[in-house]
């Protein structure tokens, strides 16, 4: 579930910004001859509805319907007792509660006389909820994943600024790791505490405790010993915008090498953008002496998942994203170096 | 591992194989994500965080787990080295293709409500909804599962102590969550279902933290549900910042009597409705029957295990028989017109002779985050 701070903050994301997004979706629906757009959300597949409304459910699930005209309907299985909280954090949608939210959506579509309904990630829709929809409405269902993805990908300053804030929270959390660190619990506790005290909506901390043996990240037990070189991955959200920050550490003392590599990465990210052609640009980016690029991938909130791989070795990005996250795996004589952080389209900054 | 002693996962797979054989299933397809992971985790002992997964279980006990997030598949490889894990960019197409090659042998899906349409919609004759079969296994635990839950219970108590010590006038609600979560992460707690509320008579329920600053006289309520090795154990307590008012004391006394009445009703052969009725009768006797309805409260308790809110729900219209081996929390949490929303609840195992209480935190209305007021 979501445990962290969830509040509506007009300064971070205004109702005007959200309504502008909804208007862009409505125009796309009209252009495609669709009568509405249906999106599912839970806290795992939250990104599409979060982008369209600013809202993330802490638990349970919901359906969000954007008709071509008028306000959207948010139909949720969350009980009415948390209705005030939902309304406060989802101020642009009409809120309805039911153990069968699909029935509410179907009834609304019937009332609107909808004939063609676009559904985002149709094949991933929950079967039980969709049965409630089709039992109460006769509209033709059309997969609208690409329609949504195209509208959603447009760069926005508001999203970039939230990503910058999220990255700052992650950097502060990584900086809070104590100098004396012998086991994974030492770093996981410090990072978790710092990020949540700074107002992260959610944070996942994973550790690669011994890079000389394994570069994979995991949620290891707190007592797991840290080897001479280890890495931390902080995945966190601020108002629905997710980033991953990855840093490689020397357990005992860094002679400055890892710090210089981290600085190089941050500088390199300023010259890179989540656009088609990134693969070439990355291959042309000079690496610090002694390092080789062994793997890379880019994640973006393309549709429902907050971070989803959209480009990697041998597969360039197919479109421009407003924000994305880059992960690099480098090799050196001293062992692997793992790095990660957000990539932003410059026009949004 | 001591020879002859099964892990909880081994016990679960053994029970599932028996249940599949009895029901005539050759294959099961189970779906899960970080919200509802219990069906998936029953067979694939992986705590999924991002993306979604599908597991195919064969009658011979073999399991393959598909994950649509490559980073999660990597993590599963580290955390569950004995599990066959496959990363996929197209979960529905890949698993559908495998199902298509299985032929017409009986195959069940679960859970039906959230099973992806692309999987459930491709069902053919011989494929059906196996949700009830898994629900039954999730409700009544194997002895190995009960031992795991007993081992986890102390972290609910210790987590609440951290929360209680963090609750001080002037702090923001999310700072209490931060300290609790940091403690959990350092102590092997994989996940935690946690809600919080603060305020006075205007307090109507619990939500995630909203940034509210705690004030003198506030009652601070929480439902903590740490997850250890997949199993959730819950505790519900209320504290007051400052000296509890007579209204808060009176309300707490009512909630305490209701919880004890509910726990006393727990025994094999009773129903979920019997437990709810025992709790609600205490409110009705005090003229507060309106406040045990769905307008003010959701449930009077629920099952615990691989999901923090599993069946049976403790409600007066749920006639599910209570059986030895179930794990429940009894919590008469609701709105009180004089004090606001209040919570009190303890987790328990249903034994042959009644309730084995798991949580040890005193059943008190705590004051100022330290000491007790009653």
XYZ file of C-alpha atoms in Angstrom:
723
model
C 0.000 0.000 0.000
C 0.981 3.643 -0.079
C 2.209 4.655 3.376
C 3.677 8.068 2.759
C 2.365 11.588 2.487
C -0.577 11.860 0.106
C -2.069 15.332 -0.118
C -3.284 17.709 -2.778
C -0.759 20.509 -3.165
C -1.893 23.149 -5.623
C 1.651 24.507 -5.823
C 3.044 21.149 -6.952
C 0.191 20.181 -9.274
C -2.650 22.590 -9.922
C -6.236 21.675 -10.747
C -5.749 23.813 -13.860
C -2.878 21.544 -15.003
C -4.942 18.430 -14.414
C -7.967 19.809 -16.244
C -5.723 20.688 -19.174
C -4.605 17.062 -19.341
C -8.217 15.905 -19.261
C -9.075 18.317 -22.067
C -6.269 16.868 -24.186
C -7.640 13.383 -23.605
C -11.138 14.553 -24.541
C -9.861 16.016 -27.815
C -8.087 12.762 -28.625
C -11.308 10.842 -27.950
C -13.267 13.072 -30.306
C -10.582 12.693 -32.951
C -10.841 8.900 -32.694
C -14.639 8.788 -32.632
C -14.765 7.440 -29.089
C -17.433 8.358 -26.534
C -15.270 7.951 -23.456
C -12.022 6.666 -22.015
C -11.873 4.083 -19.222
C -8.752 3.545 -17.098
C -8.220 1.154 -14.208
C -6.133 2.081 -11.194
C -4.706 0.508 -8.096
C -1.519 1.488 -6.305
C 0.546 -0.771 -8.586
C -0.905 0.399 -11.894
C -1.530 3.923 -10.751
C 0.359 6.044 -13.266
C -2.311 6.623 -15.903
C -5.037 7.775 -13.523
C -2.505 9.657 -11.402
C -1.454 11.625 -14.483
C -5.061 12.293 -15.445
C -6.254 13.293 -11.962
C -3.309 13.670 -9.572
C -4.823 10.895 -7.457
C -3.253 7.606 -6.346
C -5.299 5.084 -4.366
C -3.494 3.969 -1.221
C -5.330 0.651 -1.376
C -8.083 -1.167 -3.232
C -8.884 -0.170 -6.811
C -11.038 2.032 -8.983
C -12.177 2.854 -12.498
C -11.910 6.325 -13.984
C -14.130 7.373 -16.865
C -13.474 10.465 -18.955
C -16.445 11.252 -21.230
C -15.951 13.483 -24.235
C -17.811 16.226 -22.406
C -18.075 17.088 -18.735
C -16.256 16.018 -15.598
C -14.753 12.547 -15.224
C -16.242 9.896 -12.938
C -14.046 8.096 -10.392
C -15.814 4.906 -9.282
C -14.105 3.079 -6.446
C -14.479 0.118 -4.148
C -12.973 2.213 -1.333
C -15.682 2.904 1.219
C -17.566 6.169 1.672
C -15.827 6.688 5.021
C -12.723 7.784 3.098
C -14.782 9.733 0.585
C -13.746 13.101 1.998
C -10.091 12.132 1.715
C -10.558 10.991 -1.889
C -12.407 14.176 -2.783
C -9.640 16.247 -1.200
C -6.926 14.477 -3.179
C -8.880 13.989 -6.418
C -10.641 17.348 -6.763
C -11.432 17.278 -10.476
C -13.431 14.023 -10.568
C -16.934 13.154 -9.476
C -16.483 10.464 -6.778
C -18.794 7.458 -6.464
C -18.409 4.456 -4.145
C -19.612 0.906 -4.658
C -18.435 -2.647 -3.991
C -19.063 -3.000 -7.747
C -17.553 0.109 -9.331
C -17.823 -1.448 -12.788
C -21.607 -1.326 -12.447
C -21.478 2.413 -11.744
C -19.358 2.958 -14.842
C -21.654 0.852 -17.021
C -24.738 2.702 -15.789
C -23.109 6.064 -16.511
C -22.093 4.976 -20.008
C -25.635 3.817 -20.711
C -27.002 7.146 -19.489
C -24.587 8.959 -21.784
C -25.605 6.782 -24.726
C -21.992 5.724 -25.288
C -21.502 3.493 -28.331
C -17.675 3.199 -28.444
C -15.582 3.167 -25.304
C -11.809 3.422 -25.347
C -10.165 1.273 -22.678
C -6.548 1.771 -21.666
C -4.664 -1.556 -21.433
C -7.824 -3.475 -22.299
C -6.262 -6.933 -22.020
C -4.959 -6.062 -18.522
C -8.338 -4.891 -17.209
C -9.595 -6.923 -14.234
C -12.052 -9.502 -15.507
C -14.474 -9.123 -12.611
C -14.713 -5.361 -12.927
C -15.117 -5.512 -16.687
C -17.899 -8.065 -16.289
C -19.716 -5.461 -14.160
C -19.235 -2.875 -16.925
C -20.444 -5.010 -19.824
C -23.376 -6.326 -17.803
C -24.718 -2.769 -17.561
C -23.645 -1.202 -20.842
C -23.617 -2.222 -24.490
C -20.791 0.012 -25.728
C -18.175 -1.482 -28.020
C -14.827 -1.766 -26.216
C -11.794 -0.487 -28.104
C -8.211 -0.675 -26.855
C -7.059 2.912 -26.338
C -3.603 2.286 -24.915
C -1.786 3.976 -27.780
C -4.195 6.913 -27.770
C -3.500 7.491 -24.092
C 0.251 6.935 -24.378
C 0.563 9.480 -27.172
C -1.296 12.165 -25.227
C 0.436 11.366 -21.970
C 3.996 11.468 -23.339
C 3.967 15.193 -24.056
C 6.600 16.959 -21.930
C 5.247 19.156 -19.143
C 7.118 21.492 -16.862
C 4.942 20.536 -13.893
C 5.929 16.884 -14.167
C 9.602 17.684 -14.646
C 9.574 19.857 -11.549
C 8.046 17.070 -9.481
C 10.709 14.695 -10.790
C 13.391 17.160 -9.721
C 11.837 17.297 -6.241
C 11.661 13.512 -6.078
C 15.315 13.249 -7.114
C 16.282 15.763 -4.445
C 14.520 13.657 -1.806
C 16.376 10.576 -3.049
C 19.737 12.370 -3.053
C 19.179 13.613 0.477
C 18.255 10.079 1.528
C 21.412 8.631 -0.005
C 23.464 11.347 1.678
C 22.002 10.284 5.035
C 23.671 6.868 4.863
C 26.013 6.717 7.851
C 29.775 6.622 7.308
C 29.920 3.540 9.489
C 27.882 0.984 7.541
C 28.500 -2.682 7.911
C 25.178 -4.286 7.048
C 22.259 -3.623 4.717
C 19.987 -2.588 7.584
C 22.253 0.398 8.286
C 21.597 1.861 4.854
C 17.988 0.751 4.332
C 16.858 2.291 7.619
C 18.620 5.602 6.962
C 17.304 5.924 3.404
C 13.747 4.958 4.308
C 13.642 7.393 7.223
C 15.100 10.332 5.331
C 12.890 9.895 2.277
C 9.682 9.578 4.249
C 10.519 12.479 6.558
C 11.011 14.564 3.416
C 7.475 13.778 2.276
C 7.939 10.915 -0.165
C 4.641 9.346 -1.133
C 6.333 5.947 -1.303
C 9.855 4.580 -1.234
C 11.321 1.197 -2.119
C 14.920 0.552 -1.116
C 16.889 -2.295 -2.679
C 20.500 -3.254 -2.144
C 23.164 -5.064 -4.147
C 25.300 -5.854 -1.101
C 28.373 -7.227 -2.887
C 28.969 -5.983 -6.422
C 31.970 -8.251 -6.866
C 29.599 -11.219 -6.701
C 26.215 -10.021 -7.978
C 24.903 -6.770 -9.487
C 21.240 -7.632 -8.929
C 19.258 -5.574 -6.424
C 17.098 -7.189 -3.767
C 15.295 -6.439 -0.510
C 17.833 -8.229 1.626
C 17.611 -8.881 5.348
C 18.944 -6.112 7.544
C 21.785 -8.249 8.875
C 23.178 -8.948 5.386
C 26.821 -7.774 5.441
C 27.962 -5.092 3.019
C 31.035 -5.910 0.929
C 33.779 -3.482 -0.050
C 31.687 -2.167 -2.934
C 27.891 -2.152 -2.833
C 25.023 -0.296 -4.502
C 21.694 1.140 -3.389
C 18.584 1.651 -5.502
C 16.033 4.149 -4.198
C 12.717 4.107 -6.008
C 10.425 6.838 -4.754
C 7.407 8.917 -5.614
C 6.494 12.515 -4.986
C 2.870 13.311 -5.830
C 2.661 10.386 -8.205
C 5.898 11.092 -10.088
C 8.380 8.249 -9.700
C 12.152 8.225 -10.072
C 14.916 5.702 -9.408
C 18.221 6.871 -8.028
C 21.040 4.318 -8.045
C 24.391 4.917 -6.389
C 27.487 2.786 -5.901
C 29.381 3.026 -2.622
C 32.661 1.935 -1.100
C 31.858 0.504 2.303
C 34.946 1.827 4.068
C 36.511 4.683 2.158
C 36.093 6.080 -1.323
C 39.362 7.470 -2.677
C 37.276 9.841 -4.754
C 36.842 7.512 -7.710
C 33.174 6.681 -7.146
C 32.320 10.273 -6.286
C 33.867 11.454 -9.572
C 31.923 8.833 -11.521
C 28.685 9.931 -9.847
C 29.403 13.548 -10.775
C 30.128 12.487 -14.363
C 26.772 10.672 -14.497
C 24.810 13.659 -13.245
C 26.547 15.917 -15.764
C 25.994 13.434 -18.592
C 22.278 13.234 -17.769
C 21.990 16.980 -18.379
C 23.061 16.355 -21.979
C 20.753 13.407 -22.519
C 17.001 13.471 -22.964
C 14.338 10.764 -23.167
C 13.883 11.078 -26.909
C 14.219 8.850 -29.943
C 17.941 8.747 -30.761
C 19.005 8.421 -27.151
C 20.735 5.114 -27.929
C 23.114 6.777 -30.393
C 23.673 9.756 -28.142
C 24.497 7.462 -25.262
C 26.974 5.459 -27.322
C 28.739 8.695 -28.249
C 28.913 9.985 -24.678
C 32.514 9.789 -23.451
C 32.942 7.649 -20.339
C 35.370 8.321 -17.512
C 38.748 6.649 -18.009
C 38.801 2.941 -17.254
C 35.039 2.445 -17.501
C 33.043 0.465 -20.062
C 29.293 0.595 -20.611
C 27.925 -2.940 -20.237
C 24.170 -2.284 -20.190
C 21.619 0.506 -20.042
C 17.883 0.963 -20.016
C 15.380 3.777 -19.774
C 12.100 3.614 -17.875
C 9.143 5.956 -18.229
C 5.532 6.201 -17.025
C 4.288 5.222 -20.475
C 0.828 4.000 -19.445
C -0.301 2.340 -16.219
C 2.941 1.404 -14.497
C 4.851 4.249 -12.894
C 8.133 3.028 -14.383
C 8.284 0.724 -17.375
C 11.258 -0.027 -19.620
C 10.848 1.926 -22.884
C 14.365 1.692 -24.281
C 17.517 -0.366 -23.798
C 20.490 -1.936 -25.551
C 19.383 -2.590 -29.104
C 16.004 -0.884 -28.715
C 15.846 2.873 -28.974
C 12.980 4.918 -27.553
C 10.023 5.112 -29.938
C 8.828 8.511 -28.783
C 9.778 11.502 -26.652
C 8.841 11.359 -22.990
C 8.499 14.308 -20.687
C 10.482 12.486 -18.073
C 12.166 9.121 -17.812
C 14.795 7.364 -15.763
C 18.172 6.133 -16.955
C 20.052 3.176 -15.467
C 23.665 2.464 -16.434
C 25.782 -0.591 -15.656
C 29.500 0.127 -16.033
C 32.504 -2.121 -15.590
C 35.971 -1.236 -14.396
C 39.044 -2.992 -13.086
C 37.771 -2.268 -9.589
C 34.438 -3.908 -10.277
C 30.978 -2.895 -11.508
C 29.517 0.568 -11.036
C 25.730 1.014 -11.109
C 24.171 4.434 -11.621
C 20.661 5.740 -12.130
C 18.631 8.901 -12.149
C 15.988 10.914 -13.963
C 16.276 12.209 -17.507
C 14.261 15.281 -18.339
C 13.413 16.968 -21.585
C 15.194 20.311 -21.461
C 12.220 22.335 -22.642
C 10.410 21.376 -19.435
C 13.078 22.754 -17.104
C 16.409 -26.714 7.807
C 15.851 -29.603 10.196
C 15.027 -32.784 8.303
C 11.320 -33.489 8.307
C 10.331 -29.912 9.143
C 8.537 -28.158 6.303
C 8.776 -24.476 5.542
C 5.485 -22.569 5.310
C 5.894 -22.489 1.515
C 6.393 -26.251 1.366
C 3.342 -26.746 3.561
C 1.270 -24.479 1.315
C 2.309 -26.273 -1.855
C 1.527 -29.635 -0.277
C -1.944 -28.498 0.736
C -2.550 -26.982 -2.694
C -1.539 -30.194 -4.447
C -4.023 -32.093 -2.289
C -6.766 -29.552 -2.965
C -6.097 -29.606 -6.721
C -6.259 -33.382 -6.787
C -9.493 -33.415 -4.814
C -11.091 -30.809 -7.095
C -9.761 -32.419 -10.252
C -7.562 -29.526 -11.371
C -4.572 -30.330 -13.550
C -3.360 -26.704 -13.656
C -3.944 -23.427 -11.815
C -3.169 -19.915 -13.019
C -2.784 -17.438 -10.162
C -2.461 -13.668 -10.479
C -1.049 -11.084 -8.103
C 0.504 -7.701 -7.527
C 1.618 -5.641 -4.547
C -1.980 -4.864 -3.649
C -3.412 -8.392 -3.761
C -0.514 -10.836 -3.661
C -1.918 -13.631 -1.504
C -3.063 -15.987 -4.268
C 0.264 -15.654 -6.064
C 2.336 -15.853 -2.913
C 0.579 -19.022 -1.861
C 2.634 -20.841 -4.497
C 5.461 -18.440 -5.367
C 6.989 -17.057 -2.204
C 7.912 -13.690 -3.684
C 6.828 -10.319 -2.308
C 6.087 -8.491 -5.548
C 6.344 -4.709 -5.413
C 6.189 -3.363 -8.958
C 4.293 -4.672 -11.942
C 2.216 -7.834 -11.908
C 2.756 -11.567 -11.994
C 1.103 -14.780 -13.078
C 2.032 -18.222 -11.802
C 1.249 -21.528 -13.453
C 0.935 -24.401 -10.999
C 0.923 -27.962 -12.262
C -0.590 -30.914 -10.466
C 2.917 -32.320 -9.960
C 3.668 -29.273 -7.780
C 5.895 -27.424 -10.238
C 5.486 -23.651 -10.433
C 6.580 -21.085 -13.019
C 6.274 -17.378 -12.195
C 6.056 -14.758 -14.970
C 6.774 -11.152 -13.984
C 6.207 -8.188 -16.283
C 8.925 -6.106 -14.612
C 12.493 -7.159 -15.363
C 13.859 -5.559 -12.210
C 11.367 -7.507 -10.153
C 12.336 -10.705 -11.960
C 15.973 -10.018 -11.073
C 14.988 -9.434 -7.470
C 12.973 -12.657 -7.423
C 16.063 -14.460 -8.691
C 17.992 -13.268 -5.658
C 15.268 -13.593 -3.037
C 13.751 -16.870 -4.297
C 16.634 -18.764 -5.939
C 14.687 -22.025 -6.141
C 11.751 -20.488 -8.000
C 11.525 -20.656 -11.796
C 11.045 -17.014 -12.762
C 10.566 -15.595 -16.255
C 10.633 -11.917 -17.117
C 8.291 -10.916 -19.906
C 7.464 -7.777 -21.842
C 4.046 -9.184 -22.719
C 2.622 -11.004 -19.735
C -0.744 -11.740 -21.301
C 0.568 -13.050 -24.627
C 3.275 -15.193 -23.065
C 1.064 -16.828 -20.436
C -1.854 -17.214 -22.853
C 0.438 -19.061 -25.234
C 1.492 -21.452 -22.489
C -2.128 -22.008 -21.433
C -3.043 -22.682 -25.042
C -0.530 -25.511 -25.164
C -1.952 -27.212 -22.076
C -4.845 -28.804 -23.917
C -8.248 -29.433 -22.412
C -7.220 -30.650 -18.977
C -9.096 -28.894 -16.176
C -7.549 -25.507 -15.391
C -8.579 -22.996 -12.747
C -7.993 -19.235 -12.484
C -7.788 -17.143 -9.318
C -8.620 -14.575 -8.161
C -11.398 -13.985 -10.644
C -12.158 -10.348 -9.813
C -8.753 -8.985 -10.783
C -7.553 -11.652 -13.230
C -6.477 -9.838 -16.427
C -9.181 -9.907 -19.059
C -6.703 -11.206 -21.613
C -6.235 -14.354 -19.516
C -9.750 -14.868 -18.145
C -11.303 -13.920 -21.483
C -9.391 -16.634 -23.287
C -10.790 -19.356 -21.040
C -12.076 -22.380 -22.899
C -14.164 -25.405 -21.854
C -12.447 -27.045 -18.915
C -11.260 -23.696 -17.558
C -13.076 -22.200 -14.567
C -12.904 -19.945 -11.525
C -10.831 -21.507 -8.719
C -11.050 -18.521 -6.366
C -13.094 -20.360 -3.735
C -10.590 -23.219 -3.615
C -7.699 -20.845 -2.855
C -9.800 -18.746 -0.472
C -10.379 -21.813 1.653
C -6.633 -22.523 1.833
C -5.883 -18.884 2.629
C -8.356 -18.821 5.520
C -7.366 -21.964 7.402
C -3.608 -22.144 7.849
C -1.221 -25.075 8.078
C 0.651 -25.467 11.388
C 3.851 -24.235 9.692
C 2.060 -21.057 8.646
C 0.784 -20.487 12.179
C 4.340 -20.808 13.497
C 5.490 -18.170 10.998
C 2.701 -15.862 12.132
C 3.639 -16.366 15.794
C 7.233 -15.447 14.926
C 6.056 -12.271 13.201
C 3.697 -11.039 15.903
C 6.294 -9.394 18.131
C 7.146 -6.969 15.329
C 3.609 -5.596 15.440
C 4.115 -4.833 19.132
C 7.593 -3.396 18.631
C 6.415 -1.358 15.656
C 3.616 0.125 17.718
C 6.082 1.073 20.435
C 8.143 2.948 17.831
C 4.982 4.655 16.584
C 3.891 5.580 20.109
C 7.271 7.075 20.958
C 7.240 9.051 17.711
C 3.835 10.636 18.423
C 4.455 14.080 19.879
C 2.705 17.430 19.738
C 3.916 19.467 16.775
C 4.964 16.527 14.611
C 3.431 15.843 11.221
C 1.502 12.623 10.839
C 3.781 11.302 8.101
C 6.797 11.621 10.377
C 5.284 8.946 12.639
C 4.904 6.680 9.626
C 8.497 7.427 8.581
C 9.924 6.308 11.913
C 7.768 3.195 11.990
C 8.643 2.198 8.433
C 12.358 2.777 8.985
C 12.234 0.500 12.018
C 10.426 -2.143 10.014
C 12.858 -2.001 7.094
C 15.800 -2.527 9.418
C 14.118 -5.484 11.082
C 13.102 -7.736 8.244
C 9.561 -6.489 7.690
C 8.865 -6.842 3.962
C 5.745 -4.727 3.816
C 3.267 -3.000 6.096
C -0.372 -2.081 5.763
C -0.759 1.068 7.829
C -3.403 3.733 8.233
C -3.398 6.716 10.559
C -5.794 9.330 11.847
C -5.536 12.188 14.322
C -7.843 14.760 15.818
C -10.905 14.941 18.049
C -14.617 14.312 17.621
C -14.353 15.391 13.990
C -12.119 12.367 13.266
C -14.138 10.004 11.065
C -11.649 7.349 10.041
C -8.117 6.502 8.979
C -6.275 7.263 5.752
C -2.656 7.595 4.639
C -0.930 10.565 6.280
C -2.102 13.944 5.017
C 0.530 16.236 6.543
C -1.622 17.163 9.553
C 0.320 18.565 12.520
C -0.468 16.834 15.810
C -1.979 18.977 18.574
C -2.470 18.661 22.296
C -5.559 16.626 23.097
C -5.552 14.809 19.750
C -6.227 11.153 19.757
C -3.870 9.444 17.352
C -5.106 6.190 15.898
C -3.311 3.614 13.819
C -3.703 0.189 12.372
C -0.257 -1.352 11.905
C 0.111 -4.543 9.883
C 3.722 -5.609 9.425
C 4.433 -8.412 6.977
C 7.190 -10.872 7.826
C 8.091 -13.546 5.284
C 4.747 -12.930 3.629
C 2.497 -13.074 6.695
C 0.663 -10.021 8.046
C -0.088 -9.492 11.749
C -2.123 -6.470 12.807
C -2.466 -4.301 15.877
C -4.847 -1.363 16.417
C -4.332 1.129 19.226
C -5.308 4.667 20.196
C -3.163 7.189 22.054
C -3.878 10.695 23.295
C -1.434 13.601 23.185
C -1.834 14.923 26.699
C -4.253 13.728 29.328
C -7.215 11.805 27.940
C -10.513 13.598 28.405
C -13.390 11.922 30.264
C -15.061 11.450 26.867
C -12.000 9.689 25.479
C -11.698 7.534 28.595
C -15.369 6.608 28.435
C -15.176 5.760 24.760
C -12.061 3.668 25.268
C -13.768 1.690 28.033
C -16.589 0.877 25.612
C -14.192 -0.222 22.860
C -12.251 -2.344 25.325
C -15.389 -4.143 26.501
C -16.477 -4.690 22.903
C -13.122 -6.127 21.862
C -13.036 -8.485 24.836
C -16.589 -9.594 24.077
C -15.609 -10.283 20.477
C -12.516 -12.235 21.428
C -14.487 -14.244 23.975
C -16.867 -15.257 21.170
C -14.037 -16.713 19.096
C -14.180 -20.503 19.046
C -14.466 -23.239 16.462
C -18.093 -23.674 15.514
C -19.033 -20.039 16.046
C -19.553 -17.867 12.982
C -18.038 -14.571 11.926
C -21.477 -13.102 12.601
C -21.377 -14.338 16.208
C -18.149 -12.431 16.843
C -19.474 -9.255 15.223
C -22.709 -9.519 17.170
C -20.827 -9.904 20.456
C -18.889 -6.697 19.743
C -21.877 -4.766 18.472
C -24.137 -5.778 21.348
C -21.818 -3.874 23.691
C -22.350 -0.712 21.638
C -26.088 -1.319 21.416
C -26.306 -1.777 25.173
C -24.802 1.690 25.540
C -27.278 3.179 23.079
C -24.656 3.477 20.323
C -26.015 0.868 17.904
C -26.063 3.359 15.021
C -22.294 3.517 15.138
C -21.734 -0.142 14.285
C -23.440 0.204 10.894
C -21.725 0.601 7.526
C -22.256 4.358 7.715
C -19.540 4.562 10.371
C -17.451 1.396 10.164
C -16.384 -1.164 7.590
C -15.849 -4.428 9.455
C -15.553 -5.548 13.099
C -12.445 -7.558 12.286
C -11.165 -9.776 9.517
C -8.847 -12.589 8.623
C -5.075 -12.203 8.377
C -2.374 -14.161 6.624
C -0.793 -13.626 3.224
C -3.133 -10.628 2.797
C -3.828 -8.030 5.492
C -7.591 -8.170 4.986
C -8.463 -11.728 4.079
C -11.687 -13.625 4.660
C -13.707 -13.978 6.772
C -14.855 -10.421 7.334
C -16.280 -10.095 10.817
C -19.761 -8.760 10.123
C -23.209 -9.682 11.378
C -24.261 -10.915 7.930
C -21.248 -13.180 7.349
C -22.096 -16.733 8.379
C -18.656 -18.216 7.635
C -17.919 -20.835 10.312
C -14.896 -20.107 12.467
C -12.359 -22.946 12.400
C -9.192 -23.833 14.265
C -6.222 -22.611 12.238
C -7.785 -19.301 11.219
C -5.968 -16.084 12.082
C -8.165 -13.092 12.867
C -8.049 -9.597 14.220
C -10.983 -8.546 16.335
C -11.320 -4.765 16.222
C -14.475 -2.841 17.090
C -13.052 0.225 15.307
C -15.666 2.871 14.583
C -16.718 6.458 15.100
C -17.732 7.494 18.609
C -19.838 10.666 18.769
C -18.069 12.023 21.866
C -14.470 11.116 21.063
C -14.217 10.624 17.290
C -12.952 7.542 15.473
C -11.232 5.139 17.857
C -9.415 1.873 17.230
C -8.480 -1.109 19.385
C -7.681 -4.571 18.110
C -5.594 -7.666 18.722
C -4.589 -10.440 16.359
C -5.248 -14.027 17.357
C -5.061 -17.614 16.229
C -8.220 -19.676 16.533
C -7.355 -22.758 18.588
C -9.452 -25.722 19.566
C -10.305 -24.030 22.858
C -10.653 -20.438 21.692
C -8.352 -17.526 20.951
C -4.568 -17.527 21.251
C -3.742 -13.816 21.437
C -0.699 -12.884 19.358
C -0.165 -9.201 20.148
C 1.103 -8.257 23.616
C 0.864 -4.471 23.724
C -1.280 -3.468 26.727
C -4.932 -2.824 25.892
C -4.710 0.726 27.110
C -5.530 4.227 26.035
C -1.956 5.506 25.866
C -1.206 9.059 26.892
C 1.378 11.372 25.303
C 3.050 8.490 23.530
C 4.457 7.125 26.762
C 2.992 5.560 29.851
C -0.636 4.641 30.062
C -3.664 6.478 31.282
C -5.752 3.498 32.210
